[in-house]
Amino acid sequence: MSTLCVPSQVPSVAEDCELLRKAFAGWGTNEGLIISILGHRNAPQRKLIRQVYAETYGEDLLKVLDRNCQVTLSQRVVKLWTLDPAERDAFLANEAIKKWTSSNQLLVPLVSSYRYGGDDVNLTLAKTEAKLLHQKISEKAYSCDDVIRILTTRSKAQINATLNQYKNEFGNDINKNLKADPKDEFLALLRATIKCLVCPEKYFAKVLRLSINKLGTEEGALTRVVATRAEVDMKVIKDLYQKRNSVPLDQAIAKDTHGDYEKMLLTLIGHGPA
Amino acid sequence: MSTLCVPSQVPSVAEDCELLRKAFAGWGTNEGLIISILGHRNAPQRKLIRQVYAETYGEDLLKVLDRNCQVTLSQRVVKLWTLDPAERDAFLANEAIKKWTSSNQLLVPLVSSYRYGGDDVNLTLAKTEAKLLHQKISEKAYSCDDVIRILTTRSKAQINATLNQYKNEFGNDINKNLKADPKDEFLALLRATIKCLVCPEKYFAKVLRLSINKLGTEEGALTRVVATRAEVDMKVIKDLYQKRNSVPLDQAIAKDTHGDYEKMLLTLIGHGPA
């Protein structure tokens, strides 16, 4: 569930564009105004705003944002948010891929395989594949074809069933058995993949916890999770965050960030009037 | 959230009582009719039915149930269900207490201490008490006053915060550290107490899983969980059950039970017309 607050009466796209244009005019950019508009529009609305802005003023809104806003934390989150979700994923993937080294073997099929989306589950298959996974993990053959094939092609429901069987049969969460070497980058990617397949909200709540708890807050992850999940499952992420940290997410963010950056993050996780 | 289905137009209490009276008349008791009535009435409605039944026919409905229904599984679940929730807890506690031996030290304060019900959390206290718990567990002083005091008097929110701090500080769920001796009855009670304080729905979903997965189904636990949670949090329990077992709870119950027992259980977890 989304935390985005869209007002019940949305101004026309032309009005939004005009106000945005004003926010860029004069001395200094009015980031507060930009946030108060874009922070309360959903993906199709933002897409339309970008389109009409380009038609009306002959410039891509993203380029105007890049040019007029200081290269600040708030500029980055506004920019990520203004991108179309698929564009945004591509942008972030492009940034991230430069950092990854040895993990292409799993990343390539993860983004290119066809995965069945239904709820049907084959319990016999789940048992067989749970055994196969356990065998390969015991042999430390983490990157073997079978492991990759199961994680990249089976439906989420089927993988969930397989991992349940794994736990029934071998007494442990599979991720416990994938911690042999805590520094191994490929194992870390396997664990993250499994978490995202089984319960993405819990995974993102943990990324938030780790990014906020760090001395000085790790803004990269904080920005990324808020900008990509606000319109998807941020409501559940917020609940899980509070349950695990005994502090509401908005309070934790308000404590560790400030200015327009804080304002934009809080807007996206559901603060302030729509 | 409850799974109980109450019809939008509930018959008058007098009508319900008359039909129940008919269900007991003639050759054999019509358990199907009893289930179709009582299985679709909430606690206050059932209380009123018992009251009016006693006033009208001069007999306690529970006694009539005892006398007329065979001592079957379905009779037990109908009887538990017909009891007022508090009465039912007392009845079950009385049965259970005969089996427990060495655990009074924890059970007595659990049922007699005052526990604050609010959401306020003291994080400094949580850190201190997490350390204290860890120290006592390291010393295997599981039943010391401090452990008992924390678990029996702190609010659920505070205990949750303490256990989060425990995990942050010592890297493990506390229950992992309370498994030193899997056969120790007192440790098992500590773990169950903690689970019920932190996430009762998950605890009950596990009790259901273990009772249904046993060869021949352990009806005692199955009956108890369905009768006591149907009107409380069975909806969440059902979701967690399906997520963990890849099979809906109703399907698992239908596979392992039959007759009026199956019918009553399925009615209480939300099957069939209200």
Coordinates of C-alpha atoms in Angstrom, one line a residue:
Chain A
M1 CA 0.0 0.0 0.0
S2 CA 1.1 3.4 -1.0
T3 CA 1.8 6.3 1.4
L4 CA 1.4 8.9 -1.3
C5 CA -1.2 11.5 -0.5
V6 CA -2.9 12.9 -3.6
P7 CA -5.4 15.7 -2.9
S8 CA -9.1 14.9 -3.6
Q9 CA -9.2 17.9 -6.0
V10 CA -6.1 17.8 -8.1
P11 CA -5.3 21.1 -10.0
S12 CA -5.1 20.9 -13.8
V13 CA -1.8 19.8 -15.3
A14 CA -1.5 23.2 -16.8
E15 CA -1.8 24.8 -13.4
D16 CA 0.8 22.5 -11.9
C17 CA 3.2 23.2 -14.8
E18 CA 2.7 27.0 -14.4
L19 CA 3.4 26.8 -10.6
L20 CA 6.5 24.6 -11.3
R21 CA 7.7 27.2 -13.8
K22 CA 7.3 29.9 -11.2
A23 CA 9.2 27.8 -8.7
F24 CA 12.2 28.0 -11.0
A25 CA 11.9 31.7 -11.7
G26 CA 13.5 34.6 -9.8
W27 CA 16.3 34.4 -7.3
G28 CA 16.9 30.8 -6.1
T29 CA 14.6 27.9 -6.7
N30 CA 11.6 27.4 -4.5
E31 CA 12.1 23.8 -3.6
G32 CA 9.3 23.8 -1.1
L33 CA 6.8 24.7 -3.8
I34 CA 8.2 21.9 -6.1
I35 CA 7.9 19.4 -3.2
S36 CA 4.3 20.5 -2.4
I37 CA 3.3 19.8 -6.0
L38 CA 5.3 16.8 -7.2
G39 CA 5.3 15.1 -3.7
H40 CA 1.5 14.9 -4.0
R41 CA 1.0 13.5 -7.5
N42 CA 1.0 9.8 -8.6
A43 CA 3.1 8.3 -11.3
P44 CA 0.6 8.9 -14.2
Q45 CA 0.0 12.4 -13.0
R46 CA 3.8 13.1 -12.9
K47 CA 4.2 11.7 -16.3
L48 CA 1.6 14.0 -17.7
I49 CA 3.2 17.0 -15.9
R50 CA 6.5 16.2 -17.5
Q51 CA 4.9 15.8 -20.9
V52 CA 2.8 19.1 -20.7
Y53 CA 5.8 21.0 -19.2
A54 CA 7.9 20.0 -22.2
E55 CA 5.1 20.9 -24.7
T56 CA 4.5 24.2 -23.0
Y57 CA 8.0 25.4 -22.1
G58 CA 10.1 23.5 -24.6
E59 CA 12.2 21.9 -21.9
D60 CA 12.3 18.5 -20.1
L61 CA 11.3 19.1 -16.5
L62 CA 14.1 16.8 -15.4
K63 CA 16.7 18.9 -17.1
V64 CA 15.3 22.0 -15.5
L65 CA 15.5 20.3 -12.1
D66 CA 19.1 19.3 -12.8
R67 CA 20.0 22.8 -13.8
N68 CA 18.1 24.9 -11.2
C69 CA 18.3 22.9 -8.0
Q70 CA 21.6 22.6 -6.3
V71 CA 23.1 19.1 -6.4
T72 CA 21.6 18.3 -3.0
L73 CA 20.0 15.4 -1.3
S74 CA 16.6 16.8 -1.9
Q75 CA 17.3 17.4 -5.6
R76 CA 18.2 13.7 -6.0
V77 CA 15.0 12.5 -4.3
V78 CA 12.8 14.9 -6.3
K79 CA 14.6 13.8 -9.5
L80 CA 14.2 10.1 -8.8
W81 CA 10.6 10.7 -7.9
T82 CA 9.9 12.6 -11.0
L83 CA 11.2 9.8 -13.2
D84 CA 8.7 7.3 -14.5
P85 CA 9.0 4.2 -12.3
A86 CA 10.5 2.0 -15.1
E87 CA 12.9 4.8 -16.1
R88 CA 13.8 5.2 -12.4
D89 CA 14.6 1.5 -12.1
A90 CA 16.8 1.7 -15.2
F91 CA 18.6 4.8 -13.9
L92 CA 19.3 3.2 -10.5
A93 CA 20.2 -0.2 -12.1
N94 CA 22.7 1.7 -14.3
E95 CA 24.3 3.4 -11.3
A96 CA 24.4 0.2 -9.3
I97 CA 25.8 -2.1 -12.0
K98 CA 29.0 -0.1 -12.0
K99 CA 29.6 -1.2 -8.4
W100 CA 28.8 -4.9 -8.7
T101 CA 31.6 -7.1 -9.8
S102 CA 31.2 -10.8 -9.5
S103 CA 27.5 -11.2 -9.4
N104 CA 26.4 -11.0 -13.0
Q105 CA 25.8 -14.7 -13.1
L106 CA 22.7 -14.2 -11.0
L107 CA 21.7 -10.6 -12.0
V108 CA 21.4 -11.3 -15.7
P109 CA 18.8 -14.1 -15.4
L110 CA 17.0 -12.2 -12.6
V111 CA 16.2 -9.4 -15.0
S112 CA 15.7 -11.5 -18.1
S113 CA 13.9 -14.7 -17.1
Y114 CA 10.2 -15.2 -17.4
R115 CA 8.6 -15.7 -14.0
Y116 CA 5.1 -17.1 -13.7
G117 CA 3.0 -14.7 -11.6
G118 CA 0.2 -16.9 -10.3
D119 CA -0.6 -18.5 -6.9
D120 CA -0.5 -22.2 -8.0
V121 CA 1.9 -24.3 -6.1
N122 CA 3.3 -27.7 -6.7
L123 CA 4.2 -29.1 -3.3
T124 CA 6.0 -32.2 -4.7
L125 CA 8.2 -30.0 -6.8
A126 CA 8.8 -27.8 -3.7
K127 CA 10.0 -30.8 -1.7
T128 CA 12.3 -31.9 -4.5
E129 CA 13.8 -28.5 -5.0
A130 CA 14.2 -27.8 -1.3
K131 CA 16.3 -31.0 -1.2
L132 CA 18.3 -29.9 -4.2
L133 CA 18.9 -26.4 -2.8
H134 CA 20.1 -28.0 0.5
Q135 CA 22.4 -30.4 -1.3
K136 CA 24.0 -27.6 -3.4
I137 CA 24.4 -25.3 -0.3
S138 CA 26.0 -28.2 1.6
E139 CA 28.5 -28.6 -1.3
K140 CA 29.0 -24.8 -1.3
A141 CA 27.9 -24.8 -4.9
Y142 CA 26.1 -21.5 -4.4
S143 CA 26.3 -20.4 -8.0
C144 CA 25.5 -23.6 -9.7
D145 CA 22.9 -23.7 -12.5
D146 CA 20.3 -25.4 -10.3
V147 CA 20.3 -22.7 -7.6
I148 CA 20.2 -19.9 -10.2
R149 CA 17.5 -21.7 -12.2
I150 CA 15.2 -22.1 -9.2
L151 CA 15.6 -18.5 -7.9
T152 CA 15.3 -16.9 -11.3
T153 CA 12.5 -18.9 -13.0
R154 CA 10.1 -20.2 -10.3
S155 CA 7.1 -18.1 -9.3
K156 CA 7.2 -16.3 -6.0
A157 CA 4.5 -18.6 -4.6
Q158 CA 6.5 -21.7 -5.7
I159 CA 9.7 -20.3 -4.2
N160 CA 7.9 -19.6 -1.0
A161 CA 6.6 -23.2 -0.8
T162 CA 10.1 -24.5 -1.5
L163 CA 11.7 -22.4 1.2
N164 CA 8.9 -23.5 3.6
Q165 CA 9.7 -27.1 2.8
Y166 CA 13.4 -26.3 3.3
K167 CA 12.7 -25.1 6.8
N168 CA 10.4 -28.1 7.6
E169 CA 13.0 -30.6 6.3
F170 CA 16.2 -29.0 7.5
G171 CA 15.1 -26.9 10.5
N172 CA 16.7 -23.6 9.3
D173 CA 15.8 -20.7 7.2
I174 CA 17.7 -21.0 4.0
N175 CA 19.3 -17.6 4.6
K176 CA 20.9 -18.9 7.8
N177 CA 22.7 -21.5 5.7
L178 CA 23.8 -18.8 3.2
K179 CA 25.9 -17.0 5.8
A180 CA 28.9 -19.2 5.6
D181 CA 31.1 -16.2 4.8
P182 CA 29.5 -12.9 5.8
K183 CA 31.8 -11.0 3.5
D184 CA 31.1 -13.0 0.4
E185 CA 29.4 -10.6 -2.1
F186 CA 27.6 -13.3 -4.0
L187 CA 26.1 -14.9 -0.9
A188 CA 24.9 -11.4 0.2
L189 CA 23.2 -11.1 -3.2
L190 CA 21.6 -14.5 -2.9
R191 CA 20.2 -13.6 0.5
A192 CA 18.9 -10.2 -0.7
T193 CA 17.3 -11.9 -3.7
I194 CA 15.6 -14.4 -1.5
K195 CA 14.4 -11.7 0.9
C196 CA 13.0 -9.7 -2.0
L197 CA 11.2 -12.7 -3.4
V198 CA 9.7 -13.8 -0.1
C199 CA 8.9 -10.5 1.7
P200 CA 10.2 -7.4 0.0
E201 CA 8.6 -5.1 2.6
K202 CA 10.7 -6.7 5.3
Y203 CA 13.8 -6.4 3.2
F204 CA 13.2 -2.7 2.6
A205 CA 12.4 -2.0 6.3
K206 CA 15.8 -3.5 7.1
V207 CA 17.6 -1.4 4.4
L208 CA 16.0 1.6 6.0
R209 CA 17.0 0.5 9.5
L210 CA 20.6 0.0 8.5
S211 CA 20.7 3.3 6.5
I212 CA 19.3 5.4 9.3
N213 CA 21.2 3.7 12.2
K214 CA 24.5 4.3 10.5
L215 CA 26.5 7.2 12.0
G216 CA 25.4 10.1 9.7
T217 CA 22.7 8.2 7.9
E218 CA 23.5 6.5 4.6
E219 CA 21.4 8.8 2.4
G220 CA 21.8 6.8 -0.8
A221 CA 19.8 3.8 0.4
L222 CA 17.3 6.0 2.3
T223 CA 16.5 8.1 -0.8
R224 CA 16.3 5.1 -3.0
V225 CA 13.9 3.1 -0.8
V226 CA 11.6 6.1 -0.2
A227 CA 11.5 7.1 -3.8
T228 CA 11.0 3.7 -5.2
R229 CA 8.5 2.2 -2.6
A230 CA 6.4 5.2 -1.6
E231 CA 3.8 4.4 -4.3
V232 CA 4.1 0.6 -3.9
D233 CA 4.3 -0.8 -0.3
M234 CA 5.6 2.0 2.0
K235 CA 2.6 1.7 4.3
V236 CA 3.6 -1.9 5.2
I237 CA 7.3 -1.0 5.3
K238 CA 6.5 1.8 7.8
D239 CA 4.5 -0.7 10.0
L240 CA 7.4 -3.2 9.9
Y241 CA 9.9 -0.5 10.6
Q242 CA 8.1 0.7 13.7
K243 CA 7.6 -2.9 15.0
R244 CA 11.3 -3.6 14.6
N245 CA 12.7 -0.3 15.9
S246 CA 10.0 0.9 18.4
V247 CA 10.2 4.3 16.7
P248 CA 8.0 5.5 13.8
L249 CA 9.8 5.9 10.5
D250 CA 8.8 9.5 10.2
Q251 CA 10.3 10.3 13.6
A252 CA 13.5 8.5 12.7
I253 CA 13.8 10.4 9.4
A254 CA 13.0 13.7 11.0
K255 CA 15.7 13.1 13.6
D256 CA 18.5 12.3 11.1
T257 CA 17.7 14.6 8.1
H258 CA 16.8 18.2 7.6
G259 CA 15.6 21.0 5.2
D260 CA 14.0 20.2 1.9
Y261 CA 15.5 16.7 1.9
E262 CA 13.6 15.9 5.2
K263 CA 10.5 17.6 3.8
M264 CA 10.4 15.6 0.6
L265 CA 11.1 12.3 2.4
L266 CA 8.3 13.0 4.9
T267 CA 5.9 14.1 2.1
L268 CA 6.5 10.8 0.3
I269 CA 5.9 8.6 3.3
G270 CA 2.6 10.3 3.9
H271 CA 3.1 13.5 5.9
G272 CA 1.5 16.8 5.5
P273 CA -1.6 17.9 3.7
A274 CA -2.3 16.4 0.3
Chain B
M1 CA -9.7 -9.8 12.9
S2 CA -12.5 -12.2 13.3
T3 CA -13.5 -14.9 10.9
L4 CA -17.0 -15.3 12.4
C5 CA -19.8 -14.7 9.9
V6 CA -22.9 -13.3 11.5
P7 CA -25.9 -12.9 9.1
S8 CA -27.0 -9.3 8.4
Q9 CA -30.5 -10.3 9.6
V10 CA -30.1 -12.2 12.8
P11 CA -33.2 -14.1 13.9
S12 CA -34.6 -13.2 17.3
V13 CA -33.1 -14.9 20.4
A14 CA -36.4 -16.6 21.0
E15 CA -36.4 -18.1 17.4
D16 CA -32.8 -19.3 17.9
C17 CA -33.7 -20.9 21.2
E18 CA -36.8 -22.6 19.7
L19 CA -34.7 -24.1 16.8
L20 CA -32.1 -25.3 19.2
R21 CA -34.7 -26.9 21.3
K22 CA -36.0 -28.7 18.1
A23 CA -32.4 -29.8 17.3
F24 CA -32.4 -31.7 20.6
A25 CA -35.8 -33.3 20.1
G26 CA -36.8 -36.5 18.4
W27 CA -34.4 -39.3 17.4
G28 CA -30.8 -38.2 17.6
T29 CA -29.6 -34.7 17.9
N30 CA -29.4 -32.5 14.8
E31 CA -25.8 -31.2 15.2
G32 CA -25.9 -29.6 11.8
L33 CA -28.7 -27.4 12.9
I34 CA -26.9 -26.5 16.1
I35 CA -23.8 -25.6 14.2
S36 CA -25.8 -23.5 11.6
I37 CA -27.1 -21.4 14.5
L38 CA -24.4 -21.1 17.1
G39 CA -21.6 -21.1 14.5
H40 CA -22.9 -17.8 13.2
R41 CA -23.5 -15.9 16.4
N42 CA -21.0 -13.6 18.2
A43 CA -20.1 -13.8 21.9
P44 CA -22.8 -11.4 23.2
Q45 CA -25.4 -13.1 21.1
R46 CA -24.4 -16.6 22.3
K47 CA -24.5 -15.3 25.9
L48 CA -28.1 -14.1 25.4
I49 CA -29.1 -17.3 23.8
R50 CA -27.9 -19.3 26.8
Q51 CA -29.7 -16.9 29.1
V52 CA -33.0 -17.0 27.2
Y53 CA -32.8 -20.7 26.7
A54 CA -32.4 -21.2 30.5
E55 CA -35.3 -18.9 31.2
T56 CA -37.6 -20.5 28.6
Y57 CA -36.8 -24.2 29.1
G58 CA -35.4 -24.2 32.6
E59 CA -32.1 -25.8 31.5
D60 CA -28.6 -24.6 30.9
L61 CA -27.9 -25.0 27.2
L62 CA -24.4 -26.3 28.0
K63 CA -25.8 -29.1 30.0
V64 CA -28.3 -30.0 27.3
L65 CA -25.4 -30.0 24.8
D66 CA -23.4 -32.3 27.2
R67 CA -26.3 -34.7 27.6
N68 CA -27.6 -34.8 24.0
C69 CA -24.5 -34.7 21.9
Q70 CA -22.3 -37.7 21.8
V71 CA -18.9 -37.0 23.4
T72 CA -17.4 -36.3 20.1
L73 CA -14.9 -33.8 18.7
S74 CA -17.7 -31.6 17.4
Q75 CA -19.5 -31.6 20.7
R76 CA -16.3 -30.3 22.4
V77 CA -15.8 -27.5 19.9
V78 CA -19.5 -26.5 20.1
K79 CA -19.3 -26.6 23.8
L80 CA -16.1 -24.5 24.0
W81 CA -17.6 -22.0 21.5
T82 CA -20.9 -21.7 23.5
L83 CA -19.0 -20.8 26.7
D84 CA -18.5 -17.1 27.3
P85 CA -14.9 -16.2 26.3
A86 CA -13.8 -15.6 29.9
E87 CA -15.5 -18.8 31.1
R88 CA -13.9 -20.7 28.3
D89 CA -10.4 -19.5 29.2
A90 CA -11.1 -20.5 32.8
F91 CA -12.3 -23.9 31.7
L92 CA -9.3 -24.5 29.4
A93 CA -6.9 -23.1 32.1
N94 CA -8.3 -25.6 34.6
E95 CA -7.8 -28.5 32.2
A96 CA -4.3 -27.4 31.3
I97 CA -3.1 -26.7 34.8
K98 CA -3.4 -30.4 35.7
K99 CA -0.8 -31.2 33.1
W100 CA 1.8 -28.5 34.0
T101 CA 4.2 -29.3 36.7
S102 CA 7.2 -27.1 37.2
S103 CA 6.1 -23.9 35.6
N104 CA 3.9 -22.2 38.3
Q105 CA 6.7 -19.8 39.0
L106 CA 6.0 -18.0 35.7
L107 CA 2.3 -18.9 35.2
V108 CA 1.1 -17.3 38.5
P109 CA 2.5 -13.8 37.9
L110 CA 1.5 -14.0 34.2
V111 CA -2.2 -14.2 35.1
S112 CA -2.0 -12.0 38.2
S113 CA 0.3 -9.1 37.3
Y114 CA -0.9 -5.7 36.1
R115 CA 0.4 -5.0 32.6
Y116 CA 0.3 -1.4 31.2
G117 CA -1.6 -1.5 27.9
G118 CA -0.3 1.6 26.1
D119 CA 2.1 2.1 23.3
D120 CA 4.7 4.3 25.1
V121 CA 8.2 2.9 25.1
N122 CA 11.2 3.8 27.1
L123 CA 14.2 3.0 24.9
T124 CA 16.8 3.5 27.6
L125 CA 15.0 1.0 29.8
A126 CA 14.7 -1.4 26.9
K127 CA 18.5 -1.3 26.4
T128 CA 19.1 -1.9 30.1
E129 CA 16.7 -4.7 30.4
A130 CA 17.9 -6.3 27.1
K131 CA 21.4 -6.5 28.7
L132 CA 19.9 -7.9 31.9
L133 CA 18.0 -10.6 30.1
H134 CA 21.1 -11.5 28.1
Q135 CA 23.2 -11.7 31.3
K136 CA 20.7 -13.9 33.1
I137 CA 20.3 -16.2 30.0
S138 CA 24.1 -16.5 29.8
E139 CA 24.1 -17.6 33.4
K140 CA 21.3 -20.0 32.7
A141 CA 19.3 -18.2 35.4
Y142 CA 16.1 -18.6 33.3
S143 CA 13.7 -18.5 36.2
C144 CA 15.3 -15.7 38.2
D145 CA 13.2 -12.8 39.5
D146 CA 14.4 -10.3 36.9
V147 CA 13.4 -12.5 33.9
I148 CA 10.0 -13.2 35.4
R149 CA 9.5 -9.5 36.4
I150 CA 10.3 -8.2 32.9
L151 CA 8.1 -10.7 31.1
T152 CA 5.1 -10.5 33.5
T153 CA 4.9 -6.7 34.2
R154 CA 6.3 -4.8 31.2
S155 CA 3.8 -3.7 28.5
K156 CA 3.8 -5.5 25.2
A157 CA 5.2 -2.4 23.4
Q158 CA 8.0 -2.2 26.0
I159 CA 8.8 -5.9 25.8
N160 CA 8.9 -5.7 22.0
A161 CA 11.4 -2.8 22.3
T162 CA 13.5 -4.7 24.7
L163 CA 13.6 -7.8 22.5
N164 CA 14.5 -5.6 19.5
Q165 CA 17.4 -4.1 21.5
Y166 CA 18.4 -7.7 22.4
K167 CA 18.6 -8.6 18.7
N168 CA 20.5 -5.4 17.8
E169 CA 23.0 -5.9 20.6
F170 CA 23.5 -9.6 20.7
G171 CA 22.7 -10.6 17.1
N172 CA 20.1 -13.2 17.9
D173 CA 16.4 -13.5 18.6
I174 CA 16.1 -14.1 22.3
N175 CA 14.2 -17.4 21.6
K176 CA 17.2 -18.8 19.8
N177 CA 19.1 -18.4 23.1
L178 CA 16.3 -20.0 25.0
K179 CA 16.7 -23.3 23.2
A180 CA 19.7 -24.6 25.2
D181 CA 17.7 -27.7 26.2
P182 CA 14.9 -28.4 23.7
K183 CA 13.2 -30.8 26.2
D184 CA 13.2 -28.3 29.1
E185 CA 9.6 -27.6 29.9
F186 CA 10.2 -24.2 31.6
L187 CA 12.2 -23.0 28.6
A188 CA 9.4 -24.1 26.3
L189 CA 7.0 -22.0 28.4
L190 CA 9.3 -19.0 28.3
R191 CA 9.5 -19.2 24.5
A192 CA 5.7 -19.6 24.2
T193 CA 5.2 -16.6 26.5
I194 CA 7.5 -14.5 24.5
K195 CA 5.9 -15.5 21.2
C196 CA 2.4 -14.7 22.6
L197 CA 3.5 -11.3 23.8
V198 CA 5.3 -10.4 20.5
C199 CA 3.1 -11.9 17.8
P200 CA 0.3 -14.1 19.1
E201 CA -1.1 -14.7 15.5
K202 CA 2.2 -16.2 14.5
Y203 CA 2.3 -18.4 17.6
F204 CA -1.2 -19.7 17.0
A205 CA -0.5 -20.3 13.3
K206 CA 2.4 -22.5 14.4
V207 CA 0.3 -24.4 16.9
L208 CA -2.2 -25.1 14.1
R209 CA 0.6 -26.2 11.8
L210 CA 2.0 -28.6 14.3
S211 CA -1.4 -30.0 15.3
I212 CA -2.5 -30.6 11.7
N213 CA 0.8 -31.9 10.5
K214 CA 0.9 -34.6 13.2
L215 CA 0.0 -38.1 12.0
G216 CA -3.7 -38.2 12.8
T217 CA -4.1 -34.5 13.7
E218 CA -3.8 -33.4 17.3
E219 CA -7.4 -32.3 17.8
G220 CA -7.0 -30.9 21.2
A221 CA -4.9 -28.0 20.0
L222 CA -6.8 -27.6 16.7
T223 CA -10.1 -27.3 18.6
R224 CA -8.7 -24.9 21.2
V225 CA -7.1 -22.5 18.7
V226 CA -10.2 -22.4 16.5
A227 CA -12.6 -22.0 19.3
T228 CA -10.6 -19.3 21.1
R229 CA -9.3 -17.2 18.2
A230 CA -12.2 -17.3 15.7
E231 CA -13.6 -14.1 17.1
V232 CA -10.3 -12.5 17.8
D233 CA -7.5 -12.7 15.2
M234 CA -8.3 -15.8 13.1
K235 CA -8.2 -13.8 9.8
V236 CA -4.5 -12.9 10.4
I237 CA -3.8 -16.5 11.6
K238 CA -5.2 -17.9 8.4
D239 CA -3.0 -15.6 6.3
L240 CA 0.1 -16.5 8.2
Y241 CA -0.8 -20.2 8.0
Q242 CA -1.2 -20.1 4.3
K243 CA 2.0 -18.2 3.8
R244 CA 4.0 -20.7 5.9
N245 CA 2.4 -23.9 4.6
S246 CA 1.4 -23.0 1.0
V247 CA -2.0 -24.5 1.7
P248 CA -5.1 -22.6 2.9
L249 CA -6.1 -23.5 6.5
D250 CA -9.6 -24.5 5.4
Q251 CA -8.2 -26.9 2.9
A252 CA -5.8 -28.4 5.5
I253 CA -8.7 -28.8 8.0
A254 CA -11.0 -30.3 5.4
K255 CA -8.4 -32.9 4.5
D256 CA -7.7 -34.0 8.1
T257 CA -11.1 -33.9 9.8
H258 CA -14.6 -34.9 8.8
G259 CA -18.3 -34.8 9.7
D260 CA -19.8 -32.3 12.1
Y261 CA -16.4 -31.6 13.6
E262 CA -15.1 -30.5 10.2
K263 CA -18.3 -28.5 9.6
M264 CA -18.0 -26.6 12.9
L265 CA -14.3 -25.8 12.5
L266 CA -14.9 -24.6 8.9
T267 CA -17.9 -22.5 10.0
L268 CA -15.8 -20.8 12.7
I269 CA -13.0 -19.9 10.3
G270 CA -15.4 -18.2 8.0
H271 CA -16.8 -20.9 5.7
G272 CA -20.4 -21.2 4.5
P273 CA -23.3 -18.8 4.4
A274 CA -23.8 -16.6 7.5

